[in-house]
């Protein structure tokens, strides 16, 4: 078999959603696994949806995550250009060739005529589609005489070229993930291939380019599955059937389970957000007041256990209830949308994005503090699994274990807690020296200083308890400054007047200790506790709060060693005096 060639073919219509990044990842993994090529093609034929900056964003996101490309608009390659806007001239001929071969036709209907037809059909309770049933009654080269068509073309009349979907046929695709998927050709719409401005639609450009770029496998989102019927027909119509790539349609990424983010504490805030979104979507809704809508949404959110049932429309529901339920259903279930991140407080884009509109600003996984390797590991599991218990995979290991056959058909639920868990795992297993290097500027920004050695020690002690490197400076604040406050509640609770004398005696022992290593401190302090018949908490708890302000944290002996004798003794004296003062 020749080397597989796969492409990631995003349209630069905005920031790349993590669903897009997952598509890129699966294409990359498949290409690498099979010793093939991973290519980037920018599908920018629809100028009305073009967003400046989106193409750069896509490339930066791929660079950040390390998904290396073999060919791209930037790198070039033997099958370029890799931007469809630069390939414009080649598409129209294929459109006309389709007409010549009786696989397509010219359609002269104006937008107004089509609207009128749509209205007519809808008023009879139907849905309009330009297809095998309707095309015989519309204004196209199948219904007009040859002369009339020529006259229209000569006069420069506007036309589109539509694919002539065959009648009474089962069109099918053997999808690698879904198996055989069949489409009844009579139900297919005669999609536009060439628009009236001479530009191809996505369908024509996509197939023409996949063929010319010798793409062997098309791995893309499930939303393209219905169009695949047309693509299969196009390969046949253009005489390229034997070169048709294999298809693999990836499952959707679904919104997080409502119970993972709705809880009594968050209900009010979420209700407010959802109510205002509801009125934005239904500005003319007058069946209920804002307060009534708020209360209804709140009631449903509070019943989170039964929420999927609560948003189902029941036969007895009146119109107001139906509208609110439908809104909540689409807000809480279904495909993960770019708005979900904003709404629920997690990123859905790899990098931050600043669109032109005020509501088109998003924080990315990068800015939140994710390691791109952890993000890829997380994304790999959104739809694929290795069939073993192993969860942590380097990119190389993912390549090794990956197969399209192990991708599931059903939607994969986005789970932000799991994403954080992956990042934490990467942090825990990360190199202390590298973490220390990342910590350095963060520490300096706060106006603190620390040696590289100390930062490495901090990294090794605190990484176990952080999801992100950037959480560490605040957690370890007391190691860089004396300006920290005590957890007063615990300070009062853990300080026992009965043990005050002994705790002070321990300070004196520490003062005399010359070996202030964690090991020696452990021996001394544990020995002291035992000799004096004290409980572990009687000594360790006030000690910890006095030196760090907090009741929890990494190994206390390591902390004391890192602070050094002078600071430890000083803080214990101050802290114990303070705790004693809280008792009165
Ligand atoms: N341009 C399409 C998109 O943005 C590509 C779909 C495909 O891979 O064929 O999703």
CSV table of N, CA, C and O and ligand atoms in Angstrom, one decimal, residues 7-11 23 41 43 202 206 210 218-221 223-224 231, ligand 1:
chain,number,residue,atom,x,y,z
A,7,UNK,N,-5.2,14.8,5.6
A,7,UNK,CA,-5.2,16.2,5.7
A,7,UNK,C,-6.1,16.7,6.8
A,7,UNK,O,-7.2,16.1,7.1
A,8,UNK,N,-5.7,17.8,7.5
A,8,UNK,CA,-6.6,18.5,8.4
A,8,UNK,C,-7.0,19.7,7.6
A,8,UNK,O,-6.2,20.4,7.0
A,9,UNK,N,-8.3,19.9,7.4
A,9,UNK,CA,-8.8,20.9,6.4
A,9,UNK,C,-9.7,21.9,7.0
A,9,UNK,O,-10.9,22.0,6.7
A,10,UNK,N,-9.3,22.7,8.0
A,10,UNK,CA,-10.2,23.7,8.7
A,10,UNK,C,-10.5,24.9,7.8
A,10,UNK,O,-9.7,25.2,6.9
A,11,UNK,N,-11.7,25.4,8.1
A,11,UNK,CA,-12.0,26.7,7.4
A,11,UNK,C,-11.7,27.8,8.4
A,11,UNK,O,-12.1,27.7,9.6
A,23,UNK,N,-9.6,16.6,15.9
A,23,UNK,CA,-9.5,16.0,14.5
A,23,UNK,C,-8.1,16.1,14.0
A,23,UNK,O,-7.6,15.1,13.4
A,41,UNK,N,-4.5,21.8,5.0
A,41,UNK,CA,-5.1,22.6,3.9
A,41,UNK,C,-6.1,23.6,4.4
A,41,UNK,O,-7.0,23.2,5.2
A,43,UNK,N,-9.3,25.7,4.0
A,43,UNK,CA,-10.5,25.8,3.2
A,43,UNK,C,-11.2,27.1,3.3
A,43,UNK,O,-12.1,27.3,4.1
A,202,UNK,N,-17.8,24.3,-0.7
A,202,UNK,CA,-17.0,23.4,0.1
A,202,UNK,C,-16.9,22.0,-0.6
A,202,UNK,O,-15.8,21.4,-0.7
A,206,UNK,N,-13.5,20.6,-1.9
A,206,UNK,CA,-12.9,19.6,-1.0
A,206,UNK,C,-12.6,18.3,-1.7
A,206,UNK,O,-11.5,17.7,-1.5
A,210,UNK,N,-8.9,16.9,-2.4
A,210,UNK,CA,-8.5,15.6,-1.9
A,210,UNK,C,-7.9,14.7,-3.0
A,210,UNK,O,-6.9,14.0,-2.8
A,218,UNK,N,-9.9,10.3,4.7
A,218,UNK,CA,-10.5,11.5,5.2
A,218,UNK,C,-11.0,11.2,6.6
A,218,UNK,O,-11.9,10.5,6.8
A,219,UNK,N,-10.4,11.9,7.6
A,219,UNK,CA,-10.7,11.7,9.0
A,219,UNK,C,-11.3,13.1,9.4
A,219,UNK,O,-10.5,14.0,9.5
A,220,UNK,N,-12.6,13.1,9.7
A,220,UNK,CA,-13.2,14.4,10.1
A,220,UNK,C,-14.4,14.2,11.0
A,220,UNK,O,-14.8,13.1,11.2
A,221,UNK,N,-15.0,15.3,11.4
A,221,UNK,CA,-16.1,15.3,12.3
A,221,UNK,C,-17.3,14.7,11.8
A,221,UNK,O,-17.6,14.7,10.5
A,223,UNK,N,-20.2,15.7,11.7
A,223,UNK,CA,-21.2,16.6,11.1
A,223,UNK,C,-21.0,16.6,9.5
A,223,UNK,O,-21.9,17.0,8.8
A,224,UNK,N,-19.9,16.0,9.0
A,224,UNK,CA,-19.8,15.9,7.6
A,224,UNK,C,-20.3,14.5,7.0
A,224,UNK,O,-20.2,14.3,5.8
A,231,UNK,N,-20.2,13.5,-1.7
A,231,UNK,CA,-18.8,13.3,-2.1
A,231,UNK,C,-18.6,12.0,-2.8
A,231,UNK,O,-17.8,12.0,-3.8
B,1,LIG,N1,-13.5,22.7,5.9
B,1,LIG,C1,-14.2,21.7,6.6
B,1,LIG,C2,-14.2,22.0,8.1
B,1,LIG,O1,-13.9,23.1,8.4
B,1,LIG,C3,-13.4,20.4,6.4
B,1,LIG,C4,-14.2,19.2,6.5
B,1,LIG,C5,-13.4,18.0,6.0
B,1,LIG,O2,-12.5,17.6,6.6
B,1,LIG,O3,-13.8,17.5,4.9
B,1,LIG,O4,-14.6,21.3,8.9
